[in-house]
mmCIF file of C-alpha atoms (C1' of nucleotides) and ligand atoms in Angstrom:
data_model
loop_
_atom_site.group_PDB
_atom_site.id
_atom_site.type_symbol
_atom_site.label_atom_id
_atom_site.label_comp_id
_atom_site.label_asym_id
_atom_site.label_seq_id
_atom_site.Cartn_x
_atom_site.Cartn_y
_atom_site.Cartn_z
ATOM 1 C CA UNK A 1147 4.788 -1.817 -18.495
ATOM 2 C CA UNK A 1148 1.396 -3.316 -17.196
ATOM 3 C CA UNK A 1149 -2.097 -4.125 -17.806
ATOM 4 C CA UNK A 1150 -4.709 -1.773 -16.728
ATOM 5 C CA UNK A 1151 -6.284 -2.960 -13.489
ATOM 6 C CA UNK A 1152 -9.331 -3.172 -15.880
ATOM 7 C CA UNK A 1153 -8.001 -5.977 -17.803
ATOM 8 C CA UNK A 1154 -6.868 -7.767 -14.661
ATOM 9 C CA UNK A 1155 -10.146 -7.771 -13.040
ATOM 10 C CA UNK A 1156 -11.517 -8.779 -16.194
ATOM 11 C CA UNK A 1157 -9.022 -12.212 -16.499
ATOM 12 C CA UNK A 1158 -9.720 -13.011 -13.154
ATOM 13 C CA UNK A 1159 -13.647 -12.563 -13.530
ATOM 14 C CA UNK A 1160 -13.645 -14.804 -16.440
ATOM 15 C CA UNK A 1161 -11.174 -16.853 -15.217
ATOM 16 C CA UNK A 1162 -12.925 -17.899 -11.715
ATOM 17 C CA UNK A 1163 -16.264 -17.974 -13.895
ATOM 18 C CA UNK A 1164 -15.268 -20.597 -16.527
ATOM 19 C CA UNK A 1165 -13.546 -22.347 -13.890
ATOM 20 C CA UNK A 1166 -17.330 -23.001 -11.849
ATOM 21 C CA UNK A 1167 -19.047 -22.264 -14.625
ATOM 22 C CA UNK A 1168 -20.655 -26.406 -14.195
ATOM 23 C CA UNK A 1169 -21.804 -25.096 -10.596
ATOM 24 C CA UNK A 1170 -24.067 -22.780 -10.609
ATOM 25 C CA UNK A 1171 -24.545 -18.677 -11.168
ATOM 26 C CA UNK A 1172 -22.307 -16.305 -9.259
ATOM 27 C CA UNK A 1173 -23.601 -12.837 -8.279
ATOM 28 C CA UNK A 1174 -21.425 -9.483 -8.580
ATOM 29 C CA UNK A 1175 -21.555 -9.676 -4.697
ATOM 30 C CA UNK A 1176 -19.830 -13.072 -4.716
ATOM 31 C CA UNK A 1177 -17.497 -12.268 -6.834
ATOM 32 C CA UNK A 1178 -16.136 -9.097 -5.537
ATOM 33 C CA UNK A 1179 -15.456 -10.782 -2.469
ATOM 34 C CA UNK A 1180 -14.224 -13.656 -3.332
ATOM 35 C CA UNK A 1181 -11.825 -11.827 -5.916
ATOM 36 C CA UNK A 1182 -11.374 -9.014 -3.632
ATOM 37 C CA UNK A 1183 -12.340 -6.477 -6.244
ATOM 38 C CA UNK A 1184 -14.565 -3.141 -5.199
ATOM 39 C CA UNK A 1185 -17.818 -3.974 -5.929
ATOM 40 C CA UNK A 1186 -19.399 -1.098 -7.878
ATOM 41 C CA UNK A 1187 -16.227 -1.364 -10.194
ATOM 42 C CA UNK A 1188 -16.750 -5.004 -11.082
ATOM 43 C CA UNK A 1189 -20.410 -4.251 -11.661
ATOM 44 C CA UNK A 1190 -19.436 -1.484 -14.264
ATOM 45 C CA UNK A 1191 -16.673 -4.026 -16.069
ATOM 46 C CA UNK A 1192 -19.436 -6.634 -15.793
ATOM 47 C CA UNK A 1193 -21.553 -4.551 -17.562
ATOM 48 C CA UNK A 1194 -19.216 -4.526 -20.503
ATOM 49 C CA UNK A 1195 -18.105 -7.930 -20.666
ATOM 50 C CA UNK A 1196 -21.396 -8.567 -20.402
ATOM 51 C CA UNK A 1197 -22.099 -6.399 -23.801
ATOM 52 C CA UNK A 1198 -19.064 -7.814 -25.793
ATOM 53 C CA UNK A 1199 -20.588 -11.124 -25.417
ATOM 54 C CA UNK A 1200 -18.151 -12.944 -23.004
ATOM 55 C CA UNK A 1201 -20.668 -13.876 -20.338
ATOM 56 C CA UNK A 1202 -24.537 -13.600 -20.066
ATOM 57 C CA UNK A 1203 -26.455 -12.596 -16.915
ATOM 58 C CA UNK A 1204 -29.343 -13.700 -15.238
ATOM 59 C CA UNK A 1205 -31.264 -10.326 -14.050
ATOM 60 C CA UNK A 1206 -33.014 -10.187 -10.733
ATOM 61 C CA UNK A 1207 -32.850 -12.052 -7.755
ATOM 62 C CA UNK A 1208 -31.049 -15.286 -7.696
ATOM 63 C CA UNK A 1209 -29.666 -13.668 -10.891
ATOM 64 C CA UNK A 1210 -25.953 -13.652 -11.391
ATOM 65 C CA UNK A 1211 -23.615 -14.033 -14.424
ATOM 66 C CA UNK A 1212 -22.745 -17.320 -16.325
ATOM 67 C CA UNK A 1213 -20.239 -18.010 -19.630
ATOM 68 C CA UNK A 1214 -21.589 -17.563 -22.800
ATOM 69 C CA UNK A 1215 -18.802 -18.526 -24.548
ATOM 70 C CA UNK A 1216 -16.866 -21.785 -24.956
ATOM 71 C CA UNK A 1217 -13.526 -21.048 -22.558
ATOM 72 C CA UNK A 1218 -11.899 -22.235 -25.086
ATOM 73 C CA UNK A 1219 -12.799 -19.631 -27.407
ATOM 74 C CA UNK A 1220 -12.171 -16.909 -24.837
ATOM 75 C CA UNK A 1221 -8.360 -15.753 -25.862
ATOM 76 C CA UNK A 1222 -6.360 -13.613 -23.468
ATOM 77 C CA UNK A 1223 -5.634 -10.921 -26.311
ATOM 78 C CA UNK A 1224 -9.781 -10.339 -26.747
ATOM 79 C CA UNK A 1225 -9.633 -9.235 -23.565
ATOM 80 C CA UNK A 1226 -6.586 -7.033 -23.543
ATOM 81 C CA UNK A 1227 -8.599 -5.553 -26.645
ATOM 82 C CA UNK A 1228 -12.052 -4.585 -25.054
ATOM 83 C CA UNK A 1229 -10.028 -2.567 -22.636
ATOM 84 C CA UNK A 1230 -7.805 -0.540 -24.624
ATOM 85 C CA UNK A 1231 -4.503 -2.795 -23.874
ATOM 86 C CA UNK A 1232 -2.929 -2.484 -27.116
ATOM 87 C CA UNK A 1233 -0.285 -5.190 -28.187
ATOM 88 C CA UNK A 1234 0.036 -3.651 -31.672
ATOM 89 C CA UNK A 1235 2.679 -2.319 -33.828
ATOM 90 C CA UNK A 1236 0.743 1.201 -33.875
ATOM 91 C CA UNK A 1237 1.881 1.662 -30.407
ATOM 92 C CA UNK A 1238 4.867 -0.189 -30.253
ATOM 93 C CA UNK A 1239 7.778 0.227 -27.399
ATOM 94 C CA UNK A 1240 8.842 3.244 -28.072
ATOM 95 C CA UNK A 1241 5.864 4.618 -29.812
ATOM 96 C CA UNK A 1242 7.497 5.940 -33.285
ATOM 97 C CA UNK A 1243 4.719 5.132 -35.508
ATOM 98 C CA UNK A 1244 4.124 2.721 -38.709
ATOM 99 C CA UNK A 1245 7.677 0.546 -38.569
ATOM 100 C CA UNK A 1246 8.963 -2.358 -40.485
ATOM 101 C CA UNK A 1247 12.418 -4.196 -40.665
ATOM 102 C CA UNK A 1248 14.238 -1.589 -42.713
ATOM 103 C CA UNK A 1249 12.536 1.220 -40.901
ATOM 104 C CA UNK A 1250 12.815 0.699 -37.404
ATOM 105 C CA UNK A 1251 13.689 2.282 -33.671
ATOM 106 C CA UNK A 1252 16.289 2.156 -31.687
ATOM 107 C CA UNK A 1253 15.328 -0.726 -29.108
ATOM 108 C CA UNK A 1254 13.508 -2.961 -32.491
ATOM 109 C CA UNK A 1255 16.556 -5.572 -32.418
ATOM 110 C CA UNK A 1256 16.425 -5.733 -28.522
ATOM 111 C CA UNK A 1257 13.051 -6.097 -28.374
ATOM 112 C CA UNK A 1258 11.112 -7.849 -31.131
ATOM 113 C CA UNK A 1259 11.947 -11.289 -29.390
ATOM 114 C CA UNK A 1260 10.685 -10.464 -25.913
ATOM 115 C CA UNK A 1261 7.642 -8.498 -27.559
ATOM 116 C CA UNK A 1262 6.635 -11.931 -30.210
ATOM 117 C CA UNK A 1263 6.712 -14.262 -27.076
ATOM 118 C CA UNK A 1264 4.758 -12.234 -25.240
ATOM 119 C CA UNK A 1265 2.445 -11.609 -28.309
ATOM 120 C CA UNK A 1266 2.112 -15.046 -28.679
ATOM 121 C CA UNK A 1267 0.916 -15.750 -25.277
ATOM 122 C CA UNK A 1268 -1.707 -13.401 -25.348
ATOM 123 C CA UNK A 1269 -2.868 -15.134 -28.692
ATOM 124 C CA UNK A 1270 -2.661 -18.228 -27.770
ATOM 125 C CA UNK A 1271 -3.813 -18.560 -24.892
ATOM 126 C CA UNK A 1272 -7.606 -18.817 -23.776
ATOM 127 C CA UNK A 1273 -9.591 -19.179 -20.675
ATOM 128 C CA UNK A 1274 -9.459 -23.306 -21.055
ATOM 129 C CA UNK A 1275 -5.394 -23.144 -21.175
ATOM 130 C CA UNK A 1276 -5.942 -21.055 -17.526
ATOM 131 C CA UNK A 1277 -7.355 -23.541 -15.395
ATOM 132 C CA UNK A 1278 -5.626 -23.869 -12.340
ATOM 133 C CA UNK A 1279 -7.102 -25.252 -9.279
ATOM 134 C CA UNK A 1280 -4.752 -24.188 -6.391
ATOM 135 C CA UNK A 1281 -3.960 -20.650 -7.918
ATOM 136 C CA UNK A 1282 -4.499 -17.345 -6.544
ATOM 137 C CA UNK A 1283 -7.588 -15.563 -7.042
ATOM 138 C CA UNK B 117 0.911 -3.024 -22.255
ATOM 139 C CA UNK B 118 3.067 0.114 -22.996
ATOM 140 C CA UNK B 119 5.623 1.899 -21.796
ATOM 141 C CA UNK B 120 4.570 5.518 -20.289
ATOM 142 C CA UNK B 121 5.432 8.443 -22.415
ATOM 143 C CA UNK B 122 8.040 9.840 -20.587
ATOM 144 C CA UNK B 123 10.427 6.759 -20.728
ATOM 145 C CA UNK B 124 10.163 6.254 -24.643
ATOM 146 C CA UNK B 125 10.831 10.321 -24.640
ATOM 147 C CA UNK B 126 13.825 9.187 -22.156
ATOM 148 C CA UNK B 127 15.390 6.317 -24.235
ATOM 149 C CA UNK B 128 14.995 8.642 -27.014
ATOM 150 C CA UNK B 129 16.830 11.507 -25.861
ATOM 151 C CA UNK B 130 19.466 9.425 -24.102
ATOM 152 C CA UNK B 131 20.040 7.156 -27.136
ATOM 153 C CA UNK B 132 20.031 10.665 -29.411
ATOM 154 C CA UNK B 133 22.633 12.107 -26.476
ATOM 155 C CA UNK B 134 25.041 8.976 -26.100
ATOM 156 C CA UNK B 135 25.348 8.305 -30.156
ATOM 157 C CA UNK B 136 26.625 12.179 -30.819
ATOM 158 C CA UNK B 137 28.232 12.867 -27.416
ATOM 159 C CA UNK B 138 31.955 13.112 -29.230
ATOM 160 C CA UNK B 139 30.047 15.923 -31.489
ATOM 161 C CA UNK B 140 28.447 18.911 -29.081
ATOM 162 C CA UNK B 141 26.250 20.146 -26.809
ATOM 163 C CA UNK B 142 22.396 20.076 -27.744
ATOM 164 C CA UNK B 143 20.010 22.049 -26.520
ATOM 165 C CA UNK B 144 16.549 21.360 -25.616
ATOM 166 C CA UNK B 145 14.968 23.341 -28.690
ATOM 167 C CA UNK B 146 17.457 21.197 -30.798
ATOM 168 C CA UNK B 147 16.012 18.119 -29.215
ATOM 169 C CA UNK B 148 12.997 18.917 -29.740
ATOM 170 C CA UNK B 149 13.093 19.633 -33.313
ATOM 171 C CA UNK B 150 14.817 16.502 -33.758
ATOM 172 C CA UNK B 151 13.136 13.962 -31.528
ATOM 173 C CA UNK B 152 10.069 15.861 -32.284
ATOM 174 C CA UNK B 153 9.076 15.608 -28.512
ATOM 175 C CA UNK B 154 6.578 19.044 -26.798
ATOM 176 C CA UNK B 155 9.775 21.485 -25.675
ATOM 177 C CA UNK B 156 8.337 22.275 -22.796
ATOM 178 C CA UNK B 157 7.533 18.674 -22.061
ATOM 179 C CA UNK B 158 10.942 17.799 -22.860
ATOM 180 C CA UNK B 159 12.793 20.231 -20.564
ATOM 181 C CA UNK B 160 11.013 18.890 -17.461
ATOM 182 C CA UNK B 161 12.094 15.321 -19.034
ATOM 183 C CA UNK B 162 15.584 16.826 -19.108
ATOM 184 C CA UNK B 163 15.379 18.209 -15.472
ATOM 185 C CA UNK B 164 14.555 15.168 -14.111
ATOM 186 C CA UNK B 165 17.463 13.179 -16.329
ATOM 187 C CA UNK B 166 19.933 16.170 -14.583
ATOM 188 C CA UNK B 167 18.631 15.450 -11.176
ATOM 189 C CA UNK B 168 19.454 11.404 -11.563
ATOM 190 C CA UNK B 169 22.745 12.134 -13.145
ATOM 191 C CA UNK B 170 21.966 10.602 -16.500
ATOM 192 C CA UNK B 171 23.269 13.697 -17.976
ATOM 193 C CA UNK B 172 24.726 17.351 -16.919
ATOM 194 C CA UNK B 173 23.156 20.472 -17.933
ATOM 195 C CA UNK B 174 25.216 23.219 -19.190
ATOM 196 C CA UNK B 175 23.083 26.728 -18.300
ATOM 197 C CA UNK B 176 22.952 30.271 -20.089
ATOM 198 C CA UNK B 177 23.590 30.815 -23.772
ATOM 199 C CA UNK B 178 25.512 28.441 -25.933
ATOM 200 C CA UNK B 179 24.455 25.811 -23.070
ATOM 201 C CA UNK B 180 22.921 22.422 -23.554
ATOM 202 C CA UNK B 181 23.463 18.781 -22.173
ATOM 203 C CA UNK B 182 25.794 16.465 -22.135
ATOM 204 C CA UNK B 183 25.896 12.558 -21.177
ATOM 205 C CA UNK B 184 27.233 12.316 -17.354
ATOM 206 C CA UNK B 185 27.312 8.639 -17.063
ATOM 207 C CA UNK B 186 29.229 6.385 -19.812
ATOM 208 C CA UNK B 187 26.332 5.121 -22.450
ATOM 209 C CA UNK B 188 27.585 1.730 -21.105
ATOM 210 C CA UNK B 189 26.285 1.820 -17.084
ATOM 211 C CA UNK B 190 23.205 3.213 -17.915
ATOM 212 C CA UNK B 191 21.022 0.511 -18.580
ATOM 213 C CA UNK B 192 17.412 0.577 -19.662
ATOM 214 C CA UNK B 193 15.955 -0.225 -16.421
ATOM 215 C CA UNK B 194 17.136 2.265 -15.184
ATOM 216 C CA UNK B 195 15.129 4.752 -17.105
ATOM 217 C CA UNK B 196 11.906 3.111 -16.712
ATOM 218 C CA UNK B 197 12.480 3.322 -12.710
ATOM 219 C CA UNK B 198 12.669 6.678 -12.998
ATOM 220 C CA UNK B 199 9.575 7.258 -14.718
ATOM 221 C CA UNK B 200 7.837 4.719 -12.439
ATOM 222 C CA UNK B 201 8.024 2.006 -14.934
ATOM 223 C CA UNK B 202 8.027 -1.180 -13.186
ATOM 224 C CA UNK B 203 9.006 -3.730 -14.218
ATOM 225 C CA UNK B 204 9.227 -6.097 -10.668
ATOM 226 C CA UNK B 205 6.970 -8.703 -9.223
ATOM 227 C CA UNK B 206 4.491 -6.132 -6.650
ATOM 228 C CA UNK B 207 2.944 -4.864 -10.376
ATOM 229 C CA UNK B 208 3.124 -8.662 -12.391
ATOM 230 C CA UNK B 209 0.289 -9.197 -15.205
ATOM 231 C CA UNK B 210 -2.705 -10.066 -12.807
ATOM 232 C CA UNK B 211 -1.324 -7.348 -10.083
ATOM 233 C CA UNK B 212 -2.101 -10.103 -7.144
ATOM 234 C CA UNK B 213 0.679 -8.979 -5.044
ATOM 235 C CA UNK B 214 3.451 -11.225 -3.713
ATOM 236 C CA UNK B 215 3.762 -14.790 -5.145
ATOM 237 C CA UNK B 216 6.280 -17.180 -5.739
ATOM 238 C CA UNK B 217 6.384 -21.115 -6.981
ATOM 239 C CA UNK B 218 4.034 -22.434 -5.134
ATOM 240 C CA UNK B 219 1.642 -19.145 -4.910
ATOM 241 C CA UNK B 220 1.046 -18.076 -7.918
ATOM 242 C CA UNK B 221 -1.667 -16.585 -9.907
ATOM 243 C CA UNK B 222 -3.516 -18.863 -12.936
ATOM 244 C CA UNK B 223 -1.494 -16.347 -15.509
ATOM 245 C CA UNK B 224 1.977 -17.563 -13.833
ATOM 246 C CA UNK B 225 2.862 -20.603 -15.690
ATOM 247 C CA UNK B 226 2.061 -18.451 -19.832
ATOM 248 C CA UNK B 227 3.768 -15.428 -18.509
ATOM 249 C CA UNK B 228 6.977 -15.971 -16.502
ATOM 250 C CA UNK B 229 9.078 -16.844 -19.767
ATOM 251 C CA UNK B 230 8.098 -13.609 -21.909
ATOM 252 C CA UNK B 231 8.293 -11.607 -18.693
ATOM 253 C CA UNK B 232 11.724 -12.851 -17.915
ATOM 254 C CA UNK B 233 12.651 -12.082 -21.292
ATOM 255 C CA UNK B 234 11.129 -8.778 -21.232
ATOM 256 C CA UNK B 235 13.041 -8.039 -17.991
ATOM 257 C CA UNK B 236 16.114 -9.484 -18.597
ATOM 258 C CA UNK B 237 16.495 -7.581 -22.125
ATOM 259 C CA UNK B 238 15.920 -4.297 -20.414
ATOM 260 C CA UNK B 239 17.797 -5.129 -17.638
ATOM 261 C CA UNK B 240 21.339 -6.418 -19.621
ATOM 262 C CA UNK B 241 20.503 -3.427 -22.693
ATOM 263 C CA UNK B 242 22.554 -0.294 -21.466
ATOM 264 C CA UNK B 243 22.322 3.107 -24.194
ATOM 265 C CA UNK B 244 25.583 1.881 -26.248
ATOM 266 C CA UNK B 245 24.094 -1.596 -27.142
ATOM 267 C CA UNK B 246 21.953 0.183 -28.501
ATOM 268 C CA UNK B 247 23.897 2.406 -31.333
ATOM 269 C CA UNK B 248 22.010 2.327 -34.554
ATOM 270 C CA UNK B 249 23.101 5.212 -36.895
ATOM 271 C CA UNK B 250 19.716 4.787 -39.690
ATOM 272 C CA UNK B 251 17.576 3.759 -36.929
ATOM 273 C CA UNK B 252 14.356 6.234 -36.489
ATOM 274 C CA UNK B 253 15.008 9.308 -33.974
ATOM 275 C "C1'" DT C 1086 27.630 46.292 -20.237
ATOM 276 C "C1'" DT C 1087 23.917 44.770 -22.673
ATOM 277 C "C1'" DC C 1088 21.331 41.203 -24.669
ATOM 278 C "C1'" DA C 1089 19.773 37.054 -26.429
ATOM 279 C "C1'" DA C 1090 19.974 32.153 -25.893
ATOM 280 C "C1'" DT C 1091 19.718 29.003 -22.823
ATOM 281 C "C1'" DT C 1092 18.414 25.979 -18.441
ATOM 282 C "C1'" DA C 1093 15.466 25.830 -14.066
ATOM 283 C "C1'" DC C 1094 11.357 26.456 -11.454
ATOM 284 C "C1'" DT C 1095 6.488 26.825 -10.213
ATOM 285 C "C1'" DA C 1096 2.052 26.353 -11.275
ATOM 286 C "C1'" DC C 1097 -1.431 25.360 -14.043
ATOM 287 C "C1'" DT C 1098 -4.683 22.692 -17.636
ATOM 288 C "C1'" DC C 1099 -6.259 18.485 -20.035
ATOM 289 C "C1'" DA C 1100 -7.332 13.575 -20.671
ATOM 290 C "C1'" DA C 1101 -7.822 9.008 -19.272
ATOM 291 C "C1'" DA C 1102 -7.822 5.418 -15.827
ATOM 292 C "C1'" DG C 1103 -9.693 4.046 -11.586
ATOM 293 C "C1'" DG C 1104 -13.344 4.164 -8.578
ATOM 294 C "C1'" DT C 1105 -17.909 5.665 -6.145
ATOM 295 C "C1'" DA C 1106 -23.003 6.977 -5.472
ATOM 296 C "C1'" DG C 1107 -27.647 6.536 -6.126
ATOM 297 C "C1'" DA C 1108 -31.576 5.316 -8.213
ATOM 298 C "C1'" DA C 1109 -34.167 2.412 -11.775
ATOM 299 C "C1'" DT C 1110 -35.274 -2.076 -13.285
ATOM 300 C "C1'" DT C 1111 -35.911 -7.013 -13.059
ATOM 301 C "C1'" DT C 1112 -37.411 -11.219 -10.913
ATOM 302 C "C1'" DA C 1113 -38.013 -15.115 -7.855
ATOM 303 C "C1'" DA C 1114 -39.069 -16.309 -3.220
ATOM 304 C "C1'" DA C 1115 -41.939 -15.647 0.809
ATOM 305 C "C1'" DT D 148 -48.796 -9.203 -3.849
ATOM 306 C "C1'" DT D 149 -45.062 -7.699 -1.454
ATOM 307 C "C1'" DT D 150 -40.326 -7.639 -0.829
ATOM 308 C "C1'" DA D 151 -35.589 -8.374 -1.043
ATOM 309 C "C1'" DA D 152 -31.803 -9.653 -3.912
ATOM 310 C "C1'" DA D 153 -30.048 -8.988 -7.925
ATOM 311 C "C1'" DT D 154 -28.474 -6.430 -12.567
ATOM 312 C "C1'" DT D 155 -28.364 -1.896 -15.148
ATOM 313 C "C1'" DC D 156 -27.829 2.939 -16.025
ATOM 314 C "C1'" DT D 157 -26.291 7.635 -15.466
ATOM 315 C "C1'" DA D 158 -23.602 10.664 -13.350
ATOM 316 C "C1'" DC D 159 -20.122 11.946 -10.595
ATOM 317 C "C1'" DC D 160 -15.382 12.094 -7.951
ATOM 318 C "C1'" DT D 161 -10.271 11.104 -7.543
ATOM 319 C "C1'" DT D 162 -5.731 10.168 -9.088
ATOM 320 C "C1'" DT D 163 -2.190 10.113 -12.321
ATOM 321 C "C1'" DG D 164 0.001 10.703 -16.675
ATOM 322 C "C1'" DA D 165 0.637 14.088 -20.300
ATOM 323 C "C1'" DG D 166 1.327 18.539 -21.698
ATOM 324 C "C1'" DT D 167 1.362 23.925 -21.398
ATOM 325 C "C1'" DA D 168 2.448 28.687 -19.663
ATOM 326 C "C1'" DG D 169 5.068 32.071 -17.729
ATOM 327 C "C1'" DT D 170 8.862 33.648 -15.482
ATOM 328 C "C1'" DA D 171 13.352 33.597 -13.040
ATOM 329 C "C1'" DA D 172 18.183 32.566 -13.278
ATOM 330 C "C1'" DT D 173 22.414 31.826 -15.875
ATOM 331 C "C1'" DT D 174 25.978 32.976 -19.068
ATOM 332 C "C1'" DG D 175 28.546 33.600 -23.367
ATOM 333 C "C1'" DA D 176 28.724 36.691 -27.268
ATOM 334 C "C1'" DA D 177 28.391 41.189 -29.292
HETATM 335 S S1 LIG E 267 10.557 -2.152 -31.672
HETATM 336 FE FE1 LIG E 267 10.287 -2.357 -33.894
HETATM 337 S S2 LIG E 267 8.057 -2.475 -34.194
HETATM 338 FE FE2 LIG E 267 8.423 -1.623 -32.122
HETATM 339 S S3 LIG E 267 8.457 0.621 -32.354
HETATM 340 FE FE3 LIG E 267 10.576 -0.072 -32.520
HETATM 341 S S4 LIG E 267 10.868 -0.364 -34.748
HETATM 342 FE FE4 LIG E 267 8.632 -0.289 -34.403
HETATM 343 S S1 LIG E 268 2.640 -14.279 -13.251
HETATM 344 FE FE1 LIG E 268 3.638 -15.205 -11.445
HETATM 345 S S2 LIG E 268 4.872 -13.526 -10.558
HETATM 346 FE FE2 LIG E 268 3.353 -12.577 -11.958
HETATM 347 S S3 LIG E 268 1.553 -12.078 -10.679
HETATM 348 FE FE3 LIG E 268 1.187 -14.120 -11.536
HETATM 349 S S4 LIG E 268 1.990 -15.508 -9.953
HETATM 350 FE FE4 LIG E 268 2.864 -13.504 -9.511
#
DNA sequence: TTCAATTACTACTCAAAGGTAGAATTTAAA
DNA sequence: TTTAAATTCTACCTTTGAGTAGTAATTGAA
C-alpha cells in the first residue's frame, strides 16, 4: 500500500522545483543531491516529466530544468497517473473488477471512506497547496 | 496505490473460509474454482496462511482447510504484514524515512488524515466485520 | 491393500519496478 | 574554436512480485 518510488521522486522533483522555481535553473546534478536521489534515475524520470509537459529544460551547459506549468495547475493525481499509480475503481482494493453499490466486495463498506479521502487529496491537491518551507526534502 | 496480489487473494480466501467455517472443509481446487484465484498460486498462498496459523490444513484425501484463529482476532493488518504490506511510517507516501511533527515531509499535512483512516480501518476490521453473504467472492 | 484426492515442497519462469552504464548531443563559457 | 557542463537516448542489469511445473508425502475410501 504505497507509491512507486517513481512517483515519489517525481513529487519531490516538482515539488523543490516550483518551490525555487523564481531563482534560477537547477541541474539533474543539483537535484539528485540535494534530494538524495541516484542520479542516472532522476535523469531518466526527468526525461519523462519532461515529455508530459510538467517542466521544460534548458539543454547544454548552464542548462537545467525549470516549471512549465503554473504549480497550481500541477495536481498530485497527474502525477500518480504518468507513473502507473492507479487510484481507480478498475483496480480497486481488492481488485474484483467493474463494481458499484449493489455489486460490491467484501471490504467496499470498510473502505470506500478511507479510499474517497484519500482520492480527494490526490485531486485536490497541486504543487501550490505543497509549499512548505521547513519540510523535508 | 494498491494492495499486492497476494493479500487481496488472502482477504479473499480468509473472508470465503471464516463466512462457511460451520459448513466444511474446502479444498484448494474448490477455492480456486470459487475465488477464481491460479491453484497453484493459491496453495503456496495457503501454505504460507498454515505456517502463520491463520488457518490449519487438513492433508490426504477428503482434506482441506479450516479457520485456526476465531474470524474475530484476525484483523486485516495482519494479513497485509504477512505479505509485506506495510502499512507503518518507514514506507509513508514520499518514503523519506523517519519523521514526526516537527520533521515532516511537504506531503505530511494532505496525507496524515486519509492515512490514519486508511490504517485505522484496517487495523480495527478483523474477518467477521466483514460478513457479507451477496458480496462478490 | 490399493488408489485417488489431497496438501507440502522445491525449483523454476515471467513481468514489471528500480536502477545503472555509456555514449551522443547540445550549448555557453573560456 | 575548444572544452566542459549539461541534457538525451538506448541498452542493459538487478530485485521483487506474480505465477507455473513437477513431484513427494499424506490419508481416507473403495
Ligand atoms: S471496495 Fe468497492 S469499489 Fe473497491 S473493489 Fe471493493 S466493491 Fe469495488
Ligand atoms: S506524510 Fe508525514 S509521516 Fe508520512 S512520510 Fe510525510 S512526514 Fe513522514
Amino acid at each position: 500500500m504505497q507509491l512507486h518510488n517513481t512517483s515519489q521522486y517525481a513529487i519531490r522533483v516538482l515539488n523543490f522545483i516550483a518551490n525555487h522555481s523564481d531563482d534560477r535553473l537547477y541541474s539533474a546534478k543539483e537535484l539528485s543531491e540535494i534530494l538524495n536521489i541516484p542520479y542516472k534515475f532522476l535523469t531518466k524520470i526527468m526525461g519523462i516529466l519532461v515529455k508530459t509537459g510538467f517542466i521544460s529544460s534548458i539543454q547544454g551547459r548552464e542548462g537545467g530544468y525549470e516549471l512549465n506549468t503554473p504549480a497550481s495547475e500541477i495536481k498530485l493525481i497527474d502525477i500518480l497517473n504518468t507513473f502507473n499509480d492507479e487510484t481507480d475503481n478498475e483496480s480497486c482494493v481488492l481488485g474484483i473488477g467493474i463494481c458499484d453499490s449493489v455489486n460490491k466486495c467484501a471490504l467496499h463498506d470498510q473502505w470506500m471512506e478511507p479510499k474517497s479521502l484519500m482520492r480527494k487529496m490526490f485531486e485536490e491537491t497541486t504543487l501550490n497547496n505543497l509549499t512548505c518551507k521547513d519540510c523535508k526534502l
